[in-house]
mmCIF file of C-alpha atoms in Angstrom:
data_model
loop_
_atom_site.group_PDB
_atom_site.id
_atom_site.type_symbol
_atom_site.label_atom_id
_atom_site.label_comp_id
_atom_site.label_asym_id
_atom_site.label_seq_id
_atom_site.Cartn_x
_atom_site.Cartn_y
_atom_site.Cartn_z
ATOM 1 C CA UNK A 22 -6.937 -18.456 -16.363
ATOM 2 C CA UNK A 23 -5.516 -14.933 -15.979
ATOM 3 C CA UNK A 24 -5.963 -14.996 -12.192
ATOM 4 C CA UNK A 25 -4.214 -18.375 -12.010
ATOM 5 C CA UNK A 26 -1.248 -17.008 -13.948
ATOM 6 C CA UNK A 27 -0.939 -14.134 -11.494
ATOM 7 C CA UNK A 28 -1.230 -16.432 -8.480
ATOM 8 C CA UNK A 29 1.395 -18.753 -9.923
ATOM 9 C CA UNK A 30 3.783 -15.833 -10.364
ATOM 10 C CA UNK A 31 3.252 -14.777 -6.739
ATOM 11 C CA UNK A 32 4.046 -18.335 -5.632
ATOM 12 C CA UNK A 33 7.360 -17.891 -7.449
ATOM 13 C CA UNK A 34 8.116 -14.628 -5.611
ATOM 14 C CA UNK A 35 6.740 -11.930 -7.908
ATOM 15 C CA UNK A 36 4.500 -9.032 -6.932
ATOM 16 C CA UNK A 37 1.230 -8.632 -8.785
ATOM 17 C CA UNK A 38 2.623 -5.530 -10.479
ATOM 18 C CA UNK A 39 5.642 -7.490 -11.646
ATOM 19 C CA UNK A 40 3.377 -10.261 -12.920
ATOM 20 C CA UNK A 41 1.038 -7.905 -14.780
ATOM 21 C CA UNK A 42 2.658 -8.704 -18.136
ATOM 22 C CA UNK A 43 1.216 -12.219 -17.900
ATOM 23 C CA UNK A 44 -2.277 -10.825 -18.511
ATOM 24 C CA UNK A 45 -1.480 -7.899 -20.793
ATOM 25 C CA UNK A 46 -2.926 -9.668 -23.862
ATOM 26 C CA UNK A 47 -6.330 -10.036 -22.236
ATOM 27 C CA UNK A 48 -9.069 -7.486 -22.990
ATOM 28 C CA UNK A 49 -9.072 -4.724 -20.335
ATOM 29 C CA UNK A 50 -12.202 -6.010 -18.514
ATOM 30 C CA UNK A 51 -10.761 -9.537 -18.313
ATOM 31 C CA UNK A 52 -7.397 -8.195 -17.182
ATOM 32 C CA UNK A 53 -9.081 -6.202 -14.408
ATOM 33 C CA UNK A 54 -11.130 -9.220 -13.328
ATOM 34 C CA UNK A 55 -8.030 -11.433 -13.231
ATOM 35 C CA UNK A 56 -6.251 -9.005 -10.932
ATOM 36 C CA UNK A 57 -9.299 -8.563 -8.721
ATOM 37 C CA UNK A 58 -9.720 -12.321 -8.316
ATOM 38 C CA UNK A 59 -6.017 -12.786 -7.584
ATOM 39 C CA UNK A 60 -6.205 -10.097 -4.897
ATOM 40 C CA UNK A 61 -9.234 -11.710 -3.269
ATOM 41 C CA UNK A 62 -7.581 -15.136 -3.215
ATOM 42 C CA UNK A 63 -4.347 -13.775 -1.745
ATOM 43 C CA UNK A 64 -6.330 -12.097 1.043
ATOM 44 C CA UNK A 65 -7.860 -15.457 1.976
ATOM 45 C CA UNK A 66 -5.293 -18.075 0.985
ATOM 46 C CA UNK A 67 -4.772 -19.457 4.506
ATOM 47 C CA UNK A 68 -8.493 -19.375 5.182
ATOM 48 C CA UNK A 69 -9.113 -21.394 2.003
ATOM 49 C CA UNK A 70 -6.509 -23.965 2.987
ATOM 50 C CA UNK A 71 -8.037 -24.420 6.428
ATOM 51 C CA UNK A 72 -11.468 -25.035 4.908
ATOM 52 C CA UNK A 73 -10.175 -27.356 2.189
ATOM 53 C CA UNK A 74 -7.825 -29.482 4.314
ATOM 54 C CA UNK A 75 -10.475 -31.854 5.775
ATOM 55 C CA UNK A 76 -11.945 -32.337 2.302
ATOM 56 C CA UNK A 77 -8.685 -33.470 0.724
ATOM 57 C CA UNK A 78 -7.187 -36.956 1.062
ATOM 58 C CA UNK A 79 -3.813 -35.383 0.362
ATOM 59 C CA UNK A 80 -2.644 -31.932 -0.650
ATOM 60 C CA UNK A 81 -2.760 -31.616 -4.454
ATOM 61 C CA UNK A 82 -0.117 -30.105 -6.715
ATOM 62 C CA UNK A 83 0.264 -26.304 -6.490
ATOM 63 C CA UNK A 84 -1.582 -25.534 -9.729
ATOM 64 C CA UNK A 85 -4.584 -27.612 -8.628
ATOM 65 C CA UNK A 86 -4.508 -26.028 -5.171
ATOM 66 C CA UNK A 87 -4.674 -22.598 -6.803
ATOM 67 C CA UNK A 88 -7.741 -23.661 -8.793
ATOM 68 C CA UNK A 89 -9.442 -24.916 -5.604
ATOM 69 C CA UNK A 90 -8.685 -21.676 -3.757
ATOM 70 C CA UNK A 91 -9.928 -19.557 -6.631
ATOM 71 C CA UNK A 92 -13.259 -21.365 -6.864
ATOM 72 C CA UNK A 93 -13.640 -21.334 -3.071
ATOM 73 C CA UNK A 94 -13.219 -17.561 -2.953
ATOM 74 C CA UNK A 95 -15.565 -17.058 -5.894
ATOM 75 C CA UNK A 96 -18.319 -19.029 -4.178
ATOM 76 C CA UNK A 97 -17.887 -18.158 -0.499
ATOM 77 C CA UNK A 98 -16.373 -14.673 -0.517
ATOM 78 C CA UNK A 99 -17.713 -13.205 -3.755
ATOM 79 C CA UNK A 100 -21.094 -15.001 -3.789
ATOM 80 C CA UNK A 101 -20.745 -16.273 -7.350
ATOM 81 C CA UNK A 102 -23.061 -19.063 -8.480
ATOM 82 C CA UNK A 103 -21.651 -22.452 -7.372
ATOM 83 C CA UNK A 104 -22.614 -24.193 -10.620
ATOM 84 C CA UNK A 105 -20.611 -21.795 -12.764
ATOM 85 C CA UNK A 106 -17.629 -21.631 -10.401
ATOM 86 C CA UNK A 107 -17.365 -25.448 -10.116
ATOM 87 C CA UNK A 108 -17.676 -26.008 -13.850
ATOM 88 C CA UNK A 109 -15.066 -23.329 -14.583
ATOM 89 C CA UNK A 110 -12.671 -24.871 -12.059
ATOM 90 C CA UNK A 111 -13.069 -28.343 -13.560
ATOM 91 C CA UNK A 112 -12.418 -26.920 -17.027
ATOM 92 C CA UNK A 113 -9.280 -25.170 -15.756
ATOM 93 C CA UNK A 114 -8.025 -28.406 -14.220
ATOM 94 C CA UNK A 115 -8.592 -30.331 -17.443
ATOM 95 C CA UNK A 116 -6.802 -27.620 -19.425
ATOM 96 C CA UNK A 117 -3.711 -27.808 -17.199
ATOM 97 C CA UNK A 118 -2.352 -31.010 -18.718
ATOM 98 C CA UNK A 119 -2.569 -34.750 -18.202
ATOM 99 C CA UNK A 120 -2.199 -34.580 -14.418
ATOM 100 C CA UNK A 121 -4.825 -31.859 -14.278
ATOM 101 C CA UNK A 122 -7.223 -34.038 -16.256
ATOM 102 C CA UNK A 123 -6.667 -36.830 -13.736
ATOM 103 C CA UNK A 124 -7.466 -34.394 -10.898
ATOM 104 C CA UNK A 125 -10.645 -32.992 -12.491
ATOM 105 C CA UNK A 126 -12.940 -35.473 -10.731
ATOM 106 C CA UNK A 127 -11.435 -34.637 -7.343
ATOM 107 C CA UNK A 128 -11.774 -30.893 -8.067
ATOM 108 C CA UNK A 129 -15.448 -31.372 -8.918
ATOM 109 C CA UNK A 130 -16.177 -33.438 -5.786
ATOM 110 C CA UNK A 131 -14.307 -31.158 -3.376
ATOM 111 C CA UNK A 132 -15.815 -27.947 -4.721
ATOM 112 C CA UNK A 133 -19.336 -29.347 -4.475
ATOM 113 C CA UNK A 134 -18.636 -29.779 -0.754
ATOM 114 C CA UNK A 135 -17.204 -26.270 -0.572
ATOM 115 C CA UNK A 136 -20.387 -24.852 -2.099
ATOM 116 C CA UNK A 137 -22.277 -25.990 0.988
ATOM 117 C CA UNK A 138 -19.677 -24.817 3.494
ATOM 118 C CA UNK A 139 -20.799 -21.209 3.983
ATOM 119 C CA UNK A 140 -21.184 -21.614 7.755
ATOM 120 C CA UNK A 141 -17.755 -23.166 8.427
ATOM 121 C CA UNK A 142 -16.226 -20.522 6.165
ATOM 122 C CA UNK A 143 -17.875 -17.717 8.136
ATOM 123 C CA UNK A 144 -16.478 -19.091 11.397
ATOM 124 C CA UNK A 145 -12.881 -18.913 10.169
ATOM 125 C CA UNK A 146 -10.867 -15.856 11.149
ATOM 126 C CA UNK A 147 -9.103 -13.642 8.620
ATOM 127 C CA UNK A 148 -5.644 -14.942 7.802
ATOM 128 C CA UNK A 149 -2.932 -13.921 10.206
ATOM 129 C CA UNK A 150 0.054 -11.747 9.513
ATOM 130 C CA UNK A 151 3.321 -13.671 9.159
ATOM 131 C CA UNK A 152 5.201 -14.123 12.426
ATOM 132 C CA UNK A 153 7.994 -11.687 11.503
ATOM 133 C CA UNK A 154 5.396 -8.910 11.195
ATOM 134 C CA UNK A 155 2.760 -10.035 13.672
ATOM 135 C CA UNK A 156 5.226 -10.179 16.562
ATOM 136 C CA UNK A 157 6.171 -6.474 16.431
ATOM 137 C CA UNK A 158 2.544 -5.455 15.822
ATOM 138 C CA UNK A 159 1.306 -7.365 18.879
ATOM 139 C CA UNK A 160 4.200 -6.029 20.963
ATOM 140 C CA UNK A 161 3.335 -2.471 19.980
ATOM 141 C CA UNK A 162 -0.469 -2.476 20.130
ATOM 142 C CA UNK A 163 -1.725 -5.803 21.435
ATOM 143 C CA UNK A 164 -3.533 -8.868 20.125
ATOM 144 C CA UNK A 165 -6.868 -7.124 19.543
ATOM 145 C CA UNK A 166 -5.295 -4.512 17.280
ATOM 146 C CA UNK A 167 -3.386 -7.196 15.363
ATOM 147 C CA UNK A 168 -6.658 -9.057 14.740
ATOM 148 C CA UNK A 169 -8.366 -5.837 13.655
ATOM 149 C CA UNK A 170 -5.525 -5.114 11.211
ATOM 150 C CA UNK A 171 -5.891 -8.636 9.809
ATOM 151 C CA UNK A 172 -9.624 -8.061 9.304
ATOM 152 C CA UNK A 173 -8.865 -4.778 7.533
ATOM 153 C CA UNK A 174 -6.383 -6.548 5.262
ATOM 154 C CA UNK A 175 -8.997 -9.106 4.261
ATOM 155 C CA UNK A 176 -11.542 -6.368 3.545
ATOM 156 C CA UNK A 177 -9.193 -4.711 1.076
ATOM 157 C CA UNK A 178 -8.966 -1.017 0.257
ATOM 158 C CA UNK A 179 -11.370 1.480 -1.293
ATOM 159 C CA UNK A 180 -10.278 4.064 -3.865
ATOM 160 C CA UNK A 181 -9.096 7.387 -2.411
ATOM 161 C CA UNK A 182 -8.604 10.612 -4.349
ATOM 162 C CA UNK A 183 -6.781 13.832 -3.501
ATOM 163 C CA UNK A 184 -8.361 16.929 -5.083
ATOM 164 C CA UNK A 185 -6.325 19.639 -6.770
ATOM 165 C CA UNK A 186 -9.007 22.163 -5.925
ATOM 166 C CA UNK A 187 -12.483 21.931 -4.473
ATOM 167 C CA UNK A 188 -14.368 19.500 -6.694
ATOM 168 C CA UNK A 189 -13.797 15.767 -6.465
ATOM 169 C CA UNK A 190 -16.025 12.699 -6.879
ATOM 170 C CA UNK A 191 -16.650 10.478 -3.884
ATOM 171 C CA UNK A 192 -17.397 10.764 -0.175
ATOM 172 C CA UNK A 193 -15.519 13.572 1.556
ATOM 173 C CA UNK A 194 -13.279 12.288 4.360
ATOM 174 C CA UNK A 195 -12.413 14.405 7.435
ATOM 175 C CA UNK A 196 -8.765 14.725 6.373
ATOM 176 C CA UNK A 197 -9.536 16.203 2.944
ATOM 177 C CA UNK A 198 -9.423 13.077 0.777
ATOM 178 C CA UNK A 199 -12.391 11.632 -1.126
ATOM 179 C CA UNK A 200 -13.383 7.977 -1.092
ATOM 180 C CA UNK A 201 -15.037 5.723 -3.662
ATOM 181 C CA UNK A 202 -15.734 1.962 -3.631
ATOM 182 C CA UNK A 203 -12.990 -0.469 -4.585
ATOM 183 C CA UNK A 204 -13.095 -1.389 -8.243
ATOM 184 C CA UNK A 205 -14.222 2.040 -9.424
ATOM 185 C CA UNK A 206 -12.932 2.725 -12.943
ATOM 186 C CA UNK A 207 -10.625 5.678 -12.405
ATOM 187 C CA UNK A 208 -10.446 6.949 -15.971
ATOM 188 C CA UNK A 209 -14.246 7.115 -16.249
ATOM 189 C CA UNK A 210 -14.659 9.467 -13.275
ATOM 190 C CA UNK A 211 -15.492 13.141 -13.842
ATOM 191 C CA UNK A 212 -12.394 15.317 -13.632
ATOM 192 C CA UNK A 213 -9.911 12.641 -14.677
ATOM 193 C CA UNK A 214 -9.061 14.099 -18.063
ATOM 194 C CA UNK A 215 -9.031 17.619 -16.623
ATOM 195 C CA UNK A 216 -6.556 16.565 -13.924
ATOM 196 C CA UNK A 217 -8.786 17.760 -11.088
ATOM 197 C CA UNK A 218 -7.570 14.996 -8.726
ATOM 198 C CA UNK A 219 -5.268 12.005 -8.427
ATOM 199 C CA UNK A 220 -5.379 8.598 -6.765
ATOM 200 C CA UNK A 221 -3.734 8.581 -3.332
ATOM 201 C CA UNK A 222 -4.586 6.757 -0.108
ATOM 202 C CA UNK A 223 -5.979 9.025 2.588
ATOM 203 C CA UNK A 224 -3.131 8.098 4.952
ATOM 204 C CA UNK A 225 -0.447 8.814 2.357
ATOM 205 C CA UNK A 226 -1.997 12.209 1.646
ATOM 206 C CA UNK A 227 -1.453 13.297 5.250
ATOM 207 C CA UNK A 228 2.340 13.480 4.888
ATOM 208 C CA UNK A 229 2.210 16.508 2.591
ATOM 209 C CA UNK A 230 -0.634 18.029 4.596
ATOM 210 C CA UNK A 231 1.517 17.872 7.732
ATOM 211 C CA UNK A 232 4.370 19.561 5.877
ATOM 212 C CA UNK A 233 1.912 22.395 5.134
ATOM 213 C CA UNK A 234 3.555 23.726 1.960
ATOM 214 C CA UNK A 235 3.208 27.432 1.177
ATOM 215 C CA UNK A 236 3.301 29.281 -2.158
ATOM 216 C CA UNK A 237 6.841 30.038 -3.266
ATOM 217 C CA UNK A 238 8.575 27.762 -0.770
ATOM 218 C CA UNK A 239 11.490 25.710 -2.065
ATOM 219 C CA UNK A 240 10.690 22.092 -1.212
ATOM 220 C CA UNK A 241 12.272 18.766 -2.164
ATOM 221 C CA UNK A 242 10.225 15.596 -2.365
ATOM 222 C CA UNK A 243 12.822 12.861 -1.925
ATOM 223 C CA UNK A 244 11.936 9.351 -3.174
ATOM 224 C CA UNK A 245 9.043 11.017 -4.997
ATOM 225 C CA UNK A 246 7.552 8.317 -7.259
ATOM 226 C CA UNK A 247 4.721 7.688 -8.044
ATOM 227 C CA UNK A 248 4.177 11.361 -7.351
ATOM 228 C CA UNK A 249 1.083 11.911 -5.230
ATOM 229 C CA UNK A 250 2.946 14.004 -2.686
ATOM 230 C CA UNK A 251 4.752 15.949 -5.419
ATOM 231 C CA UNK A 252 1.347 16.837 -6.872
ATOM 232 C CA UNK A 253 0.145 18.024 -3.462
ATOM 233 C CA UNK A 254 3.194 20.246 -2.998
ATOM 234 C CA UNK A 255 2.932 21.670 -6.509
ATOM 235 C CA UNK A 256 -0.808 22.304 -6.148
ATOM 236 C CA UNK A 257 -0.046 24.363 -3.024
ATOM 237 C CA UNK A 258 2.181 26.650 -5.114
ATOM 238 C CA UNK A 259 5.559 25.459 -3.845
ATOM 239 C CA UNK A 260 8.662 25.332 -6.039
ATOM 240 C CA UNK A 261 9.108 21.563 -5.991
ATOM 241 C CA UNK A 262 12.075 19.391 -6.825
ATOM 242 C CA UNK A 263 10.911 15.781 -7.157
ATOM 243 C CA UNK A 264 13.780 13.342 -6.774
ATOM 244 C CA UNK A 265 13.808 9.600 -7.388
ATOM 245 C CA UNK A 266 16.562 7.083 -8.035
ATOM 246 C CA UNK A 267 14.474 5.369 -10.749
ATOM 247 C CA UNK A 268 14.119 7.106 -14.103
ATOM 248 C CA UNK A 269 11.161 4.907 -15.176
ATOM 249 C CA UNK A 270 9.354 5.658 -11.915
ATOM 250 C CA UNK A 271 10.106 9.346 -12.382
ATOM 251 C CA UNK A 272 8.438 9.126 -15.794
ATOM 252 C CA UNK A 273 5.221 8.229 -13.961
ATOM 253 C CA UNK A 274 5.576 11.395 -11.893
ATOM 254 C CA UNK A 275 5.933 13.379 -15.120
ATOM 255 C CA UNK A 276 2.767 11.772 -16.533
ATOM 256 C CA UNK A 277 0.797 12.610 -13.395
ATOM 257 C CA UNK A 278 2.048 16.197 -13.367
ATOM 258 C CA UNK A 279 1.110 16.611 -17.021
ATOM 259 C CA UNK A 280 -2.411 15.251 -16.555
ATOM 260 C CA UNK A 281 -2.998 17.486 -13.558
ATOM 261 C CA UNK A 282 -1.451 20.536 -15.255
ATOM 262 C CA UNK A 283 1.091 21.025 -12.498
ATOM 263 C CA UNK A 284 4.834 21.550 -12.653
ATOM 264 C CA UNK A 285 7.885 20.410 -10.703
ATOM 265 C CA UNK A 286 11.565 19.961 -11.408
ATOM 266 C CA UNK A 287 12.302 16.254 -11.859
ATOM 267 C CA UNK A 288 15.707 14.855 -10.921
ATOM 268 C CA UNK A 289 16.798 11.238 -11.359
ATOM 269 C CA UNK A 290 19.450 10.718 -8.677
ATOM 270 C CA UNK A 291 20.292 8.948 -5.456
ATOM 271 C CA UNK A 292 18.887 11.129 -2.693
ATOM 272 C CA UNK A 293 22.003 10.508 -0.597
ATOM 273 C CA UNK A 294 24.157 12.162 -3.267
ATOM 274 C CA UNK A 295 21.909 15.088 -4.214
ATOM 275 C CA UNK A 296 22.192 18.630 -2.916
ATOM 276 C CA UNK A 297 20.222 21.726 -3.954
ATOM 277 C CA UNK A 298 21.975 24.913 -5.075
ATOM 278 C CA UNK A 299 20.745 26.648 -1.907
ATOM 279 C CA UNK A 300 19.171 25.478 1.370
ATOM 280 C CA UNK A 301 15.536 24.470 1.276
ATOM 281 C CA UNK A 302 12.519 25.649 3.213
ATOM 282 C CA UNK A 303 11.269 22.086 3.644
ATOM 283 C CA UNK A 304 11.878 18.449 2.692
ATOM 284 C CA UNK A 305 9.405 15.615 2.414
ATOM 285 C CA UNK A 306 11.106 12.243 2.899
ATOM 286 C CA UNK A 307 8.819 9.299 2.196
ATOM 287 C CA UNK A 308 11.622 6.824 2.778
ATOM 288 C CA UNK A 309 12.045 3.375 1.214
ATOM 289 C CA UNK A 310 10.536 0.870 3.625
ATOM 290 C CA UNK A 311 9.003 -2.577 4.055
ATOM 291 C CA UNK A 312 5.660 -1.319 2.613
ATOM 292 C CA UNK A 313 3.877 -3.400 5.269
ATOM 293 C CA UNK A 314 1.340 -0.599 5.642
ATOM 294 C CA UNK A 315 0.016 -1.344 2.147
ATOM 295 C CA UNK A 316 -0.856 -5.042 2.579
ATOM 296 C CA UNK A 317 -4.573 -4.411 2.143
ATOM 297 C CA UNK A 318 -3.705 -3.189 -1.385
ATOM 298 C CA UNK A 319 -0.830 -5.628 -1.933
ATOM 299 C CA UNK A 320 -1.773 -8.850 -0.115
ATOM 300 C CA UNK A 321 1.045 -10.727 -1.833
ATOM 301 C CA UNK A 322 3.678 -8.899 0.248
ATOM 302 C CA UNK A 323 3.515 -11.278 3.266
ATOM 303 C CA UNK A 324 3.853 -14.152 0.809
ATOM 304 C CA UNK A 325 7.007 -12.934 -0.928
ATOM 305 C CA UNK A 326 8.845 -11.254 1.956
ATOM 306 C CA UNK A 327 10.156 -12.676 5.198
ATOM 307 C CA UNK A 328 11.464 -9.626 7.036
ATOM 308 C CA UNK A 329 15.016 -10.164 5.803
ATOM 309 C CA UNK A 330 16.841 -6.958 5.017
ATOM 310 C CA UNK A 331 15.011 -4.875 7.620
ATOM 311 C CA UNK A 332 18.278 -3.883 9.293
ATOM 312 C CA UNK A 333 19.616 -2.607 5.973
ATOM 313 C CA UNK A 334 16.362 -0.735 5.329
ATOM 314 C CA UNK A 335 16.318 1.021 8.682
ATOM 315 C CA UNK A 336 19.977 1.933 8.205
ATOM 316 C CA UNK A 337 19.161 3.497 4.840
ATOM 317 C CA UNK A 338 16.231 5.384 6.362
ATOM 318 C CA UNK A 339 18.499 6.833 9.042
ATOM 319 C CA UNK A 340 21.098 7.926 6.469
ATOM 320 C CA UNK A 341 18.438 9.519 4.292
ATOM 321 C CA UNK A 342 16.961 11.351 7.257
ATOM 322 C CA UNK A 343 20.359 12.646 8.347
ATOM 323 C CA UNK A 344 21.175 13.781 4.808
ATOM 324 C CA UNK A 345 17.774 15.432 4.335
ATOM 325 C CA UNK A 346 18.384 17.568 7.420
ATOM 326 C CA UNK A 347 21.559 18.977 5.852
ATOM 327 C CA UNK A 348 19.508 20.253 2.910
ATOM 328 C CA UNK A 349 17.407 22.547 5.110
ATOM 329 C CA UNK A 350 17.984 26.156 5.943
ATOM 330 C CA UNK A 351 18.050 26.999 9.684
ATOM 331 C CA UNK A 352 14.486 26.829 10.918
ATOM 332 C CA UNK A 353 13.523 24.564 8.015
ATOM 333 C CA UNK A 354 11.188 21.630 8.456
ATOM 334 C CA UNK A 355 11.186 18.003 7.405
ATOM 335 C CA UNK A 356 8.422 15.436 7.248
ATOM 336 C CA UNK A 357 9.644 11.865 7.605
ATOM 337 C CA UNK A 358 7.190 9.172 6.512
ATOM 338 C CA UNK A 359 7.149 5.410 5.949
ATOM 339 C CA UNK A 360 4.239 3.244 4.761
ATOM 340 C CA UNK A 361 5.090 0.654 7.379
ATOM 341 C CA UNK A 362 3.439 -1.052 10.342
ATOM 342 C CA UNK A 363 6.804 -1.716 11.981
ATOM 343 C CA UNK A 364 7.836 0.576 14.856
ATOM 344 C CA UNK A 365 11.455 0.010 13.778
ATOM 345 C CA UNK A 366 10.695 2.086 10.693
ATOM 346 C CA UNK A 367 8.658 4.692 12.542
ATOM 347 C CA UNK A 368 8.623 5.341 16.275
ATOM 348 C CA UNK A 369 12.081 3.839 16.851
ATOM 349 C CA UNK A 370 13.510 5.678 13.854
ATOM 350 C CA UNK A 371 12.217 8.980 15.228
ATOM 351 C CA UNK A 372 13.645 8.323 18.704
ATOM 352 C CA UNK A 373 17.050 7.559 17.211
ATOM 353 C CA UNK A 374 16.987 10.700 15.059
ATOM 354 C CA UNK A 375 16.194 12.893 18.055
ATOM 355 C CA UNK A 376 19.087 11.308 19.960
ATOM 356 C CA UNK A 377 21.483 12.004 17.072
ATOM 357 C CA UNK A 378 20.308 15.578 16.473
ATOM 358 C CA UNK A 379 19.852 17.769 19.569
ATOM 359 C CA UNK A 380 18.790 20.637 17.288
ATOM 360 C CA UNK A 381 15.657 18.767 16.180
ATOM 361 C CA UNK A 382 12.192 19.221 17.626
ATOM 362 C CA UNK A 383 9.018 17.309 16.857
ATOM 363 C CA UNK A 384 6.061 19.476 15.956
ATOM 364 C CA UNK A 385 2.751 17.775 16.791
ATOM 365 C CA UNK A 386 0.745 16.994 13.667
ATOM 366 C CA UNK A 387 -1.790 19.636 12.780
ATOM 367 C CA UNK A 388 -4.161 19.002 9.899
ATOM 368 C CA UNK A 389 -7.934 18.651 9.539
ATOM 369 C CA UNK A 390 -9.399 15.326 10.594
ATOM 370 C CA UNK A 391 -6.480 14.055 12.683
ATOM 371 C CA UNK A 392 -7.805 12.265 15.760
ATOM 372 C CA UNK A 393 -5.983 12.553 19.113
ATOM 373 C CA UNK A 394 -5.560 8.781 19.393
ATOM 374 C CA UNK A 395 -3.426 8.736 16.251
ATOM 375 C CA UNK A 396 -0.727 10.935 17.807
ATOM 376 C CA UNK A 397 2.108 9.098 19.563
ATOM 377 C CA UNK A 398 3.779 10.095 22.823
ATOM 378 C CA UNK A 399 6.688 11.446 20.768
ATOM 379 C CA UNK A 400 4.395 13.683 18.726
ATOM 380 C CA UNK A 401 4.443 11.546 15.593
ATOM 381 C CA UNK A 402 1.419 10.304 13.685
ATOM 382 C CA UNK A 403 0.720 6.560 13.713
ATOM 383 C CA UNK A 404 -1.857 5.415 11.163
ATOM 384 C CA UNK A 405 -3.057 1.799 10.874
ATOM 385 C CA UNK A 406 -5.400 -0.172 8.600
ATOM 386 C CA UNK A 407 -7.819 -0.811 11.471
ATOM 387 C CA UNK A 408 -8.498 2.909 11.982
ATOM 388 C CA UNK A 409 -11.709 4.294 10.437
ATOM 389 C CA UNK A 410 -13.238 0.772 10.259
ATOM 390 C CA UNK A 411 -16.670 2.252 9.537
ATOM 391 C CA UNK A 412 -15.231 4.126 6.550
ATOM 392 C CA UNK A 413 -13.075 1.349 5.098
ATOM 393 C CA UNK A 414 -9.761 1.866 6.889
ATOM 394 C CA UNK A 415 -6.534 3.430 5.652
ATOM 395 C CA UNK A 416 -3.001 2.355 4.847
ATOM 396 C CA UNK A 417 -0.485 1.955 7.658
ATOM 397 C CA UNK A 418 1.871 4.936 7.948
ATOM 398 C CA UNK A 419 4.198 6.646 10.376
ATOM 399 C CA UNK A 420 4.649 10.385 9.838
ATOM 400 C CA UNK A 421 6.642 12.900 11.868
ATOM 401 C CA UNK A 422 7.118 16.630 11.293
ATOM 402 C CA UNK A 423 10.548 17.835 12.458
ATOM 403 C CA UNK A 424 11.919 21.349 12.817
ATOM 404 C CA UNK A 425 15.601 22.220 12.533
ATOM 405 C CA UNK A 426 16.287 24.809 15.204
ATOM 406 C CA UNK A 427 16.993 28.241 13.711
ATOM 407 C CA UNK A 428 20.559 29.455 14.100
ATOM 408 C CA UNK A 429 22.156 25.968 13.963
ATOM 409 C CA UNK A 430 23.579 24.052 11.054
#
């Protein structure tokens, strides 16, 4: 029932995080299972509908369709026992009201067919990106890459950790992150209470590594929440100002700093209005973006967004980038990053910035584990979910390290 509540909220335009309150009264294990099931259904919603369509005389009401999808995913994607999944689905239908009771027989009959449809299910491709996103992806990297990204989205994301020091649970990745299977209980891992590490996707962790913070440097982390990059900068010994427009989100940064026994100055403000008391050595700008690079973690995003507002977003990114450059001392450096698959928020944004600022140079990314094929012709870093397929992929990111030429303002 918890998973159905979450899926219903997504159908009405909410993110899973926004819908979390709908399951907050459930015991923690049930709450975690509800979210996991909702994620798995959202990753395969179109695939479910393609399988179910020939089995349905007509498309049922949305709440019944959600029950059918949920049971289909439980049986065919998660290998749960058909008997239990079918019975649970029928019970859910009956509990959904008079119309649900009338549909219970159909739910039972259809799902018994689904239980024997493992082969047709396996032949179906992962669900496609929406047209507004797939078009730019295909234009940039081709059909094969788009299909590989879609497969990575269906597979979901493992758990990545960034260590404060040397010790960290999980498999060591070439870039310095550590990886554990999806579903790992974070708070039960060794080192959690001691603050020896924090959760952060391996791709996201590369932004601060490219900035290469040094002890004593004065660095601003603009748009800092939830704080992974702030923690990286502070752990390197920099004097960090973590800025975010949202006070509640900044509270999360404070919690993470406290657990990890690190310190930074926290400022709740609009980054476009903020200025330090003296020029900075470096700025990390992880700009607001479409978040399309995080679909494997947030599969509801293609469902609740349609690409509207992208022009406003890219305009804001450009203004933030221009403002961030004014905060630097001559010779200072800036890392611009977006967790986006759209070139408009990455490669095109960098090209426009270089055209506006003749005093800017791109410094090729240098950090352990970076593969040559990830580096763009401009010298930026393009990361995609289909990279590292044998290791479980990574989030989509664009990252560029820029240097403000010494002697100019």
